[in-house]
Coordinates of C-alpha atoms and ligand atoms in Angstrom, one line a residue:
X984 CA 90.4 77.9 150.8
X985 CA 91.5 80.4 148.0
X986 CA 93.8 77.6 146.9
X987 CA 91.0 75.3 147.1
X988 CA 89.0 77.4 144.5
X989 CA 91.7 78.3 142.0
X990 CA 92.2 74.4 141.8
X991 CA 88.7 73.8 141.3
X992 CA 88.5 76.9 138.7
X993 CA 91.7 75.3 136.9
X994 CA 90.4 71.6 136.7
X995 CA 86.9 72.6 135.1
X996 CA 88.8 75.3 133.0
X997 CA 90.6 72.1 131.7
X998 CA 87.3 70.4 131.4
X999 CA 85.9 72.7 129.2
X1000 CA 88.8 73.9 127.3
X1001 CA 90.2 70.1 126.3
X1002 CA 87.1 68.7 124.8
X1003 CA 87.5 72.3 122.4
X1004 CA 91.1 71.5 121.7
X1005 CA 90.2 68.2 120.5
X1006 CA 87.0 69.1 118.5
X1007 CA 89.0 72.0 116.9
X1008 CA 92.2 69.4 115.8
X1009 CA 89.1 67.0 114.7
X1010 CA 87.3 69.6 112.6
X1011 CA 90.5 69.4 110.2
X1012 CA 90.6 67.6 107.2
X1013 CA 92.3 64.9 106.5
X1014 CA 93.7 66.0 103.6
X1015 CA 94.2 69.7 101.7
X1016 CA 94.9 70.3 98.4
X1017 CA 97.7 72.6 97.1
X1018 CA 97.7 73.5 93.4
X1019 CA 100.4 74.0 91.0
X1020 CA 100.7 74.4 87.5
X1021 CA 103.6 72.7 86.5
X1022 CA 105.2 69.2 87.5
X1023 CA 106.7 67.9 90.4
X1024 CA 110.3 67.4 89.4
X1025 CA 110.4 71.4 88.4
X1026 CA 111.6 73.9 91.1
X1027 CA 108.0 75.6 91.1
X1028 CA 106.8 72.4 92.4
X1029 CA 109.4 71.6 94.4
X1030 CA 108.9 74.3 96.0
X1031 CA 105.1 73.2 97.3
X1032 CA 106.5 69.8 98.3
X1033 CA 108.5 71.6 100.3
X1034 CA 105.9 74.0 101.3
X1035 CA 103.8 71.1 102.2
X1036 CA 106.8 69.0 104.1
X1037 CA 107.5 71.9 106.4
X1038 CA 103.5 72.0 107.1
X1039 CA 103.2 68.1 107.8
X1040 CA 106.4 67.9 109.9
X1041 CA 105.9 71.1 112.3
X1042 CA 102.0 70.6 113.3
X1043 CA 102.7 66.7 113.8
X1044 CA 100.5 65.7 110.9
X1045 CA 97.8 68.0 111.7
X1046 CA 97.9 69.4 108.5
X1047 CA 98.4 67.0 105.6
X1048 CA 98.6 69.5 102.2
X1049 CA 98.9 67.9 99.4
X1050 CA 99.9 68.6 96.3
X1051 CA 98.0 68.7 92.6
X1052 CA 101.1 69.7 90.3
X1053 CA 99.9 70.0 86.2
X1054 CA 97.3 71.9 86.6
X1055 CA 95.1 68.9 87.6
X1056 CA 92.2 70.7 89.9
X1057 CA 91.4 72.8 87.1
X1058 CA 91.4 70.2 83.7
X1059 CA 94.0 71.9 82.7
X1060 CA 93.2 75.2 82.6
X1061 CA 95.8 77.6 84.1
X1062 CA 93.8 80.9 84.2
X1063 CA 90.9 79.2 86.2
X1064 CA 93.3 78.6 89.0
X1065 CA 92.0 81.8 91.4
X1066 CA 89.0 80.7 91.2
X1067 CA 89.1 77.3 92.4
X1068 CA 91.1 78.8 94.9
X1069 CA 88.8 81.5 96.0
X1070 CA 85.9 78.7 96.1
X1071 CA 87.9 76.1 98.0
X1072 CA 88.7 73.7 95.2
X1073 CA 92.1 74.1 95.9
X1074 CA 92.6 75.2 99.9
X1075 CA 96.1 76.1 99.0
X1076 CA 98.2 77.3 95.6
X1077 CA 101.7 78.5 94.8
X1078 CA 100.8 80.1 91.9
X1079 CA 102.2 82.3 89.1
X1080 CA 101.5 86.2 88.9
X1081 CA 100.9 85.5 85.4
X1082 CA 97.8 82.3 85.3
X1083 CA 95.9 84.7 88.5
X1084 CA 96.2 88.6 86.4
X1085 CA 93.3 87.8 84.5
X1086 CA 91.3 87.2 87.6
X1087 CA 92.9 90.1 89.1
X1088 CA 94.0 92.9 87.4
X1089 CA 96.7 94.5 89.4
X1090 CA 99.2 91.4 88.8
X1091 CA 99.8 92.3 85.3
X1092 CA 102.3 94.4 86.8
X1093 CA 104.7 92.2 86.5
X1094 CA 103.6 91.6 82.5
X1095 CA 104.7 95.0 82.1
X1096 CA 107.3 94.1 79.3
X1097 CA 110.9 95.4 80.4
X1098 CA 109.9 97.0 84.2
X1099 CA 111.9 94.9 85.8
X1100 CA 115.9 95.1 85.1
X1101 CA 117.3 92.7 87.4
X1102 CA 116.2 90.3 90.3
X1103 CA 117.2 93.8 92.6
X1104 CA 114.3 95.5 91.2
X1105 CA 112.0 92.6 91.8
X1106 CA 112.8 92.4 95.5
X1107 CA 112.6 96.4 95.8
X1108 CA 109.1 95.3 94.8
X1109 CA 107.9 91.6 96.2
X1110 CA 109.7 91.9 99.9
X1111 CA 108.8 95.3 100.6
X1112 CA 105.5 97.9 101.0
X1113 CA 104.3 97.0 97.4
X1114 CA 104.3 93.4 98.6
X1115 CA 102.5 94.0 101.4
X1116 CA 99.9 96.1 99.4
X1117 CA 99.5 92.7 96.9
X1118 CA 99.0 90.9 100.1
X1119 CA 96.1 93.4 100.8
X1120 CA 94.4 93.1 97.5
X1121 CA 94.4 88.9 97.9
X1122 CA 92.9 89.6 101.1
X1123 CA 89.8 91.5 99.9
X1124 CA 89.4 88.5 97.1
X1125 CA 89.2 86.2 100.1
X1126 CA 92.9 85.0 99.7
X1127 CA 95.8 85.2 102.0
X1128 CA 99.2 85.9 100.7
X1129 CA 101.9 83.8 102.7
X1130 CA 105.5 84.7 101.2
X1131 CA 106.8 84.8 97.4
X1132 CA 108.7 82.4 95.0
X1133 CA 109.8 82.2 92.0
X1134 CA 109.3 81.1 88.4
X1135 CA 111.4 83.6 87.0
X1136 CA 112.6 86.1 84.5
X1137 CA 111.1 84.8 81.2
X1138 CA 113.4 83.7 78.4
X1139 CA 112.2 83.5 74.8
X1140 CA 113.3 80.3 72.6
X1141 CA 112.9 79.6 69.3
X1142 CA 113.4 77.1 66.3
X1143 CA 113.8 79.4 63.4
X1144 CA 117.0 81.5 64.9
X1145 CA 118.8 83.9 66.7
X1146 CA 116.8 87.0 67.8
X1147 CA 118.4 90.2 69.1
X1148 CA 115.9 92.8 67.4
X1149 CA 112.6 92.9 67.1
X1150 CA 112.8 92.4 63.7
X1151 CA 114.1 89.2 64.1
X1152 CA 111.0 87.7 65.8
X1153 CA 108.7 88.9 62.4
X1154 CA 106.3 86.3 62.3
X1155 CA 106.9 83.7 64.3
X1156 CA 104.6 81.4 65.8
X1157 CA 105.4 82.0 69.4
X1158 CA 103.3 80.2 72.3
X1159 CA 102.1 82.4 75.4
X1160 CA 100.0 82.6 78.3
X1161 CA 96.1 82.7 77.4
X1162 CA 96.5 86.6 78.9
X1163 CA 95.3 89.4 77.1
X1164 CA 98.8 91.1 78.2
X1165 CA 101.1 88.9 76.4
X1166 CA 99.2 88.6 73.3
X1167 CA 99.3 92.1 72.9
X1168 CA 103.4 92.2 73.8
X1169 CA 104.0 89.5 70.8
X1170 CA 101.8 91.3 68.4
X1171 CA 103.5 95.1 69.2
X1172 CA 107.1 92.8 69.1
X1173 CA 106.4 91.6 65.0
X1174 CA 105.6 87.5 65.9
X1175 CA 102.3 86.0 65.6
X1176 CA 101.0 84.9 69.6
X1177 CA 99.1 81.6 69.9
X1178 CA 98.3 81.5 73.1
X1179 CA 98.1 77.7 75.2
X1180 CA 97.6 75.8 78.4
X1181 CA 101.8 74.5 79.4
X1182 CA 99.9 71.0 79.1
X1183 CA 99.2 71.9 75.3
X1184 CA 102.5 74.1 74.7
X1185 CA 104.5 71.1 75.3
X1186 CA 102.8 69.3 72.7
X1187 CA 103.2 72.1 70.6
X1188 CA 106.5 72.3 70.6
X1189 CA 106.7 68.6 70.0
X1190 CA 104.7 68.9 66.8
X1191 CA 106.4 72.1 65.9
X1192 CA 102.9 73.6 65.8
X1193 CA 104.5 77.0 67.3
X1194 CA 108.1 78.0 66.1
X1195 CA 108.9 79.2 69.9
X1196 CA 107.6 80.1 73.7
X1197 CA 108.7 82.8 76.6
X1198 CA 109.3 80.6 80.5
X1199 CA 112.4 80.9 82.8
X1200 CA 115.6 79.3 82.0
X1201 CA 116.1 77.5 85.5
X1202 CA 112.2 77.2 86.4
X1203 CA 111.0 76.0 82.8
X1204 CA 113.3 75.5 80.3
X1205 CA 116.1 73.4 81.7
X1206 CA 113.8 70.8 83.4
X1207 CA 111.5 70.3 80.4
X1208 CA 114.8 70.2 78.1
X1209 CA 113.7 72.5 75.6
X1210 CA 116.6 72.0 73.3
X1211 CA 114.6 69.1 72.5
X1212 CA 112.4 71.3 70.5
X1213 CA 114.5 74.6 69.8
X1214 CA 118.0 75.8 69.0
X1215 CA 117.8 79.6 69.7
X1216 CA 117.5 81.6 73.2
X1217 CA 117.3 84.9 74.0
X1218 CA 117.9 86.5 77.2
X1219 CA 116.0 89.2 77.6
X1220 CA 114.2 89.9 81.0
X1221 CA 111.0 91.4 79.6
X1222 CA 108.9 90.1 82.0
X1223 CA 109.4 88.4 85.5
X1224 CA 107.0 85.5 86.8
X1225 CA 106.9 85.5 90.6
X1226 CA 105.1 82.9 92.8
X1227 CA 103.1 83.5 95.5
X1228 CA 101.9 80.9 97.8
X1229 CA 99.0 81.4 99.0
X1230 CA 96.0 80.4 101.4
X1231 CA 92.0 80.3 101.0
X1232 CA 91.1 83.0 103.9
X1233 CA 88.4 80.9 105.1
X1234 CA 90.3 77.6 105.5
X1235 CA 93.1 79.6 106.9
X1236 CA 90.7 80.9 109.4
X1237 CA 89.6 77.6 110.7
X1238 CA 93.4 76.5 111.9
X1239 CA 94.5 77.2 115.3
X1240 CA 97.0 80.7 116.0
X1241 CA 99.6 78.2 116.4
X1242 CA 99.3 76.1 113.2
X1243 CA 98.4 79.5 111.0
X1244 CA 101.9 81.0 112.5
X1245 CA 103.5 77.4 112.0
X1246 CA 101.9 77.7 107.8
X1247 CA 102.9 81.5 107.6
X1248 CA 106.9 80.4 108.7
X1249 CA 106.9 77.4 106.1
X1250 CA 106.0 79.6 103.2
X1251 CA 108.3 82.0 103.9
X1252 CA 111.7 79.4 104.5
X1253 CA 110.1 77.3 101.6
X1254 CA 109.5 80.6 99.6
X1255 CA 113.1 82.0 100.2
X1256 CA 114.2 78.1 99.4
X1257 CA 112.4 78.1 96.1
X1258 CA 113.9 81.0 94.9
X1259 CA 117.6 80.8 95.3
X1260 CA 116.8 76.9 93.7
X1261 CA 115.1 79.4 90.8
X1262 CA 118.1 81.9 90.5
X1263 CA 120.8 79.5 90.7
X1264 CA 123.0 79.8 87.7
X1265 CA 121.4 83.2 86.3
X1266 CA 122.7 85.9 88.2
X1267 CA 126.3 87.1 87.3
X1268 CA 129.4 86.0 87.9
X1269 CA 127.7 82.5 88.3
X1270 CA 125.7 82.2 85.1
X1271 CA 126.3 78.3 84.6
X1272 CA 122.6 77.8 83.3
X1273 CA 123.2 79.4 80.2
X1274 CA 126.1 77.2 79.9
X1275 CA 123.4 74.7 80.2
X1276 CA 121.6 76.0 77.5
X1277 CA 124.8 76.0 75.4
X1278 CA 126.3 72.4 76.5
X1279 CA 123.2 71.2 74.8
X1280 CA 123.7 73.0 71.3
X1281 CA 121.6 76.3 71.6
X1282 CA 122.9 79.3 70.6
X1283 CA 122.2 81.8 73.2
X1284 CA 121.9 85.6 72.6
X1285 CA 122.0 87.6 76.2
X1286 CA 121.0 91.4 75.6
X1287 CA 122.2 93.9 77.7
X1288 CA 120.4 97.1 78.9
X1289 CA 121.1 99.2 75.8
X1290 CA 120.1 96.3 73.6
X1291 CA 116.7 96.2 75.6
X1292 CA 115.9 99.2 74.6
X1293 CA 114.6 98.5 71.2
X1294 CA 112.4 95.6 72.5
X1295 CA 111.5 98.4 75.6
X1296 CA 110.2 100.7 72.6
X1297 CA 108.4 98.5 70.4
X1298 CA 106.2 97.6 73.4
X1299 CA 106.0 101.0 75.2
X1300 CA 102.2 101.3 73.7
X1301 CA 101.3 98.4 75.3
X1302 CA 103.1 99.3 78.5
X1303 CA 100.9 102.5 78.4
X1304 CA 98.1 100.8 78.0
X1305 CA 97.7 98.4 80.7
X1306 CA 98.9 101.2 83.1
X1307 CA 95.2 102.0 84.3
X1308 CA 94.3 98.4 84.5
X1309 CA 97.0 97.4 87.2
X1310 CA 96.3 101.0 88.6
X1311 CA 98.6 104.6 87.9
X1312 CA 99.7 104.6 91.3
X1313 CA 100.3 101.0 91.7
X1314 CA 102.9 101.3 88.8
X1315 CA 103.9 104.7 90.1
X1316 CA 105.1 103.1 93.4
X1317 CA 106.8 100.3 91.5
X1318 CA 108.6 102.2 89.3
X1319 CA 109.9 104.5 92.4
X1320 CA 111.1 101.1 93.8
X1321 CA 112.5 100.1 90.9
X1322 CA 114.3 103.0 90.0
X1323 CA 116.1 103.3 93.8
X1324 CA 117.1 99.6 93.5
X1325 CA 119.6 100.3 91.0
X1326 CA 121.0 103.4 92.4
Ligands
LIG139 O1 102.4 78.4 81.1 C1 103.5 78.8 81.4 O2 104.2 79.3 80.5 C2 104.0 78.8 82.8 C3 104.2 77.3 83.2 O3 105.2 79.4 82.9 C4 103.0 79.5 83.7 O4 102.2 78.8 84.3 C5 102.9 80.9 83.7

């Protein structure tokens, strides 16, 4: 009899449950869209193909992401990217630190110029509590952080020449970020900011509009042969642009357990994928993408700590400055971090 009834209580469990299963799998939609800045063939957006590939494959094609690359869901304009993430425009991003700190304030951390020393420090920073904390201010902004890649430690390259003091950048047209950050940086530095969408800088440097620009070596500057445009690199780490791939909360929310646990592992092997792609060649004794650089004419100045620290100065007001924006502690905690990553 009781084996009777738990039968019975199994088959119209089944009965009720299936029909939920299906309309939950048929509530997806047939396609979501993942937003990137840059273009496909760069590691950033390898990165979301990848992202995206691990996605498809694992949930059976439940979840088709796919991806926008050139900042094509928002015409062009980088800094509108959170948005049209937070509203759903875009359901997913892997998106720079920079393009989202004018939407949210704390990410101009990383624009701190010269914080970061060395990809050590940036780990101390991305992959531990400080991370986590990030993850909790997306969270409240209705975003859901799913692991960290990487553009970069940002390079500066000119057309004029070789810059290894600040004096040596006096004037010069250099291309940034539209972020109120890096304008201020360039100005404290000597140069003359003109700040662009990427779409627009890579005209500009056609034209020779600007005399030079700030992006990674691996990430930017290789793939989009910059050479092209100018003969002189610096190497000087004053800023580092991670990528953070991320989730609208609400869209995340309407996937099963199993497929949000199958997205969270994706970002995370795509993320930790992304990176060493981003790294490779840059990090001592293995520092063949300067070589790179070199094979194809520029002259490349690398600065070390000590030479660093006239940049550090020259932009230690506007350091200062920004600490209350991304938050006293916040940098506090960072620099604490930081500081025990090198010992
Ligand atoms: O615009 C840039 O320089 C780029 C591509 O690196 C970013 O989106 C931050």
């Amino acid at each position: 009899m009781l084996k009777r009834t738990l039968v019975f209580a199994m088959v119209i469990g089944a009965l009720i449950w299936m029909p939920a299963l299906a309309d939950a799998a048929n509530k997806y939609k047939k396609e979501y869209k993942m937003s990137v800045v840059v273009g496909p063939k760069l590691p950033w957006g390898q990165g979301a193909t990848k992202f995206a590939d691990l996605v498809r494959e694992r949930t059976d094609g439940r979840i088709n992401i796919k991806v926008y690359t050139s900042s094509s869901l928002m015409a062009g304009k980088q800094t509108n990217e959170f948005l049209i993430h937070r509203n759903g425009v875009a359901e997913f991003c892997l998106a720079s630190t920079i393009n989202w700190s004018t939407s949210i304030k704390e990410l101009n951390l990383f624009n701190l110029p010269f914080l970061f020393p060395d990809y050590k420090a940036l780990d101390a920073v991305t992959q531990g509590e400080i991370g986590e904390e990030i993850g909790g201010l997306l969270k409240k902004k209705g975003v859901t952080l799913l692991g960290w890649g990487e553009n970069g430690f940002r390079a500066l390259t000119n057309s004029k020449g070789p810059v290894a003091k600040p004096e040596d950048l006096d004037g010069m047209k250099i291309r940034v970020v539209g972020t109120p950050i890096f304008i201020e940086i360039m100005t404290a530095l000597g140069a003359n900011p003109a700040n662009m969408n990427w779409g627009d800088a890579q005209i500009a440097f056609q034209s020779g509009n600007v005399d030079g620009q700030e992006n990674p070596v691996v990430g930017i500057e290789i793939p989009v042969k910059i050479w092209q445009f100018h003969k002189y690199a610096t190497i000087w780490r004053y800023v580092i642009d991670p990528l953070m791939f991320t989730v609208n909360s609400k869209v995340m929310a309407g996937f099963s357990e199993e497929d949000q646990k199958i997205i969270r592992q994706a970002a995370v092997e795509a993320g930790e994928w992304q990176r060493a792609l981003a790294r490779k060649g840059l990090i001592a004794p293995d520092l063949s993408a300067l070589d790179t650089l070199r094979e194809n004419g520029m002259e490349v100045v690398v600065l070390d700590q000590e030479a660093r620290k006239a940049f550090r100065e020259k932009t230690a007001s506007v350091y200062k400055k920004w600490v209350p924006t991304v938050g006293a502690e916040l940098v506090e905690k960072a620099e604490k971090a930081i500081a025990a990553s090198q010992k």
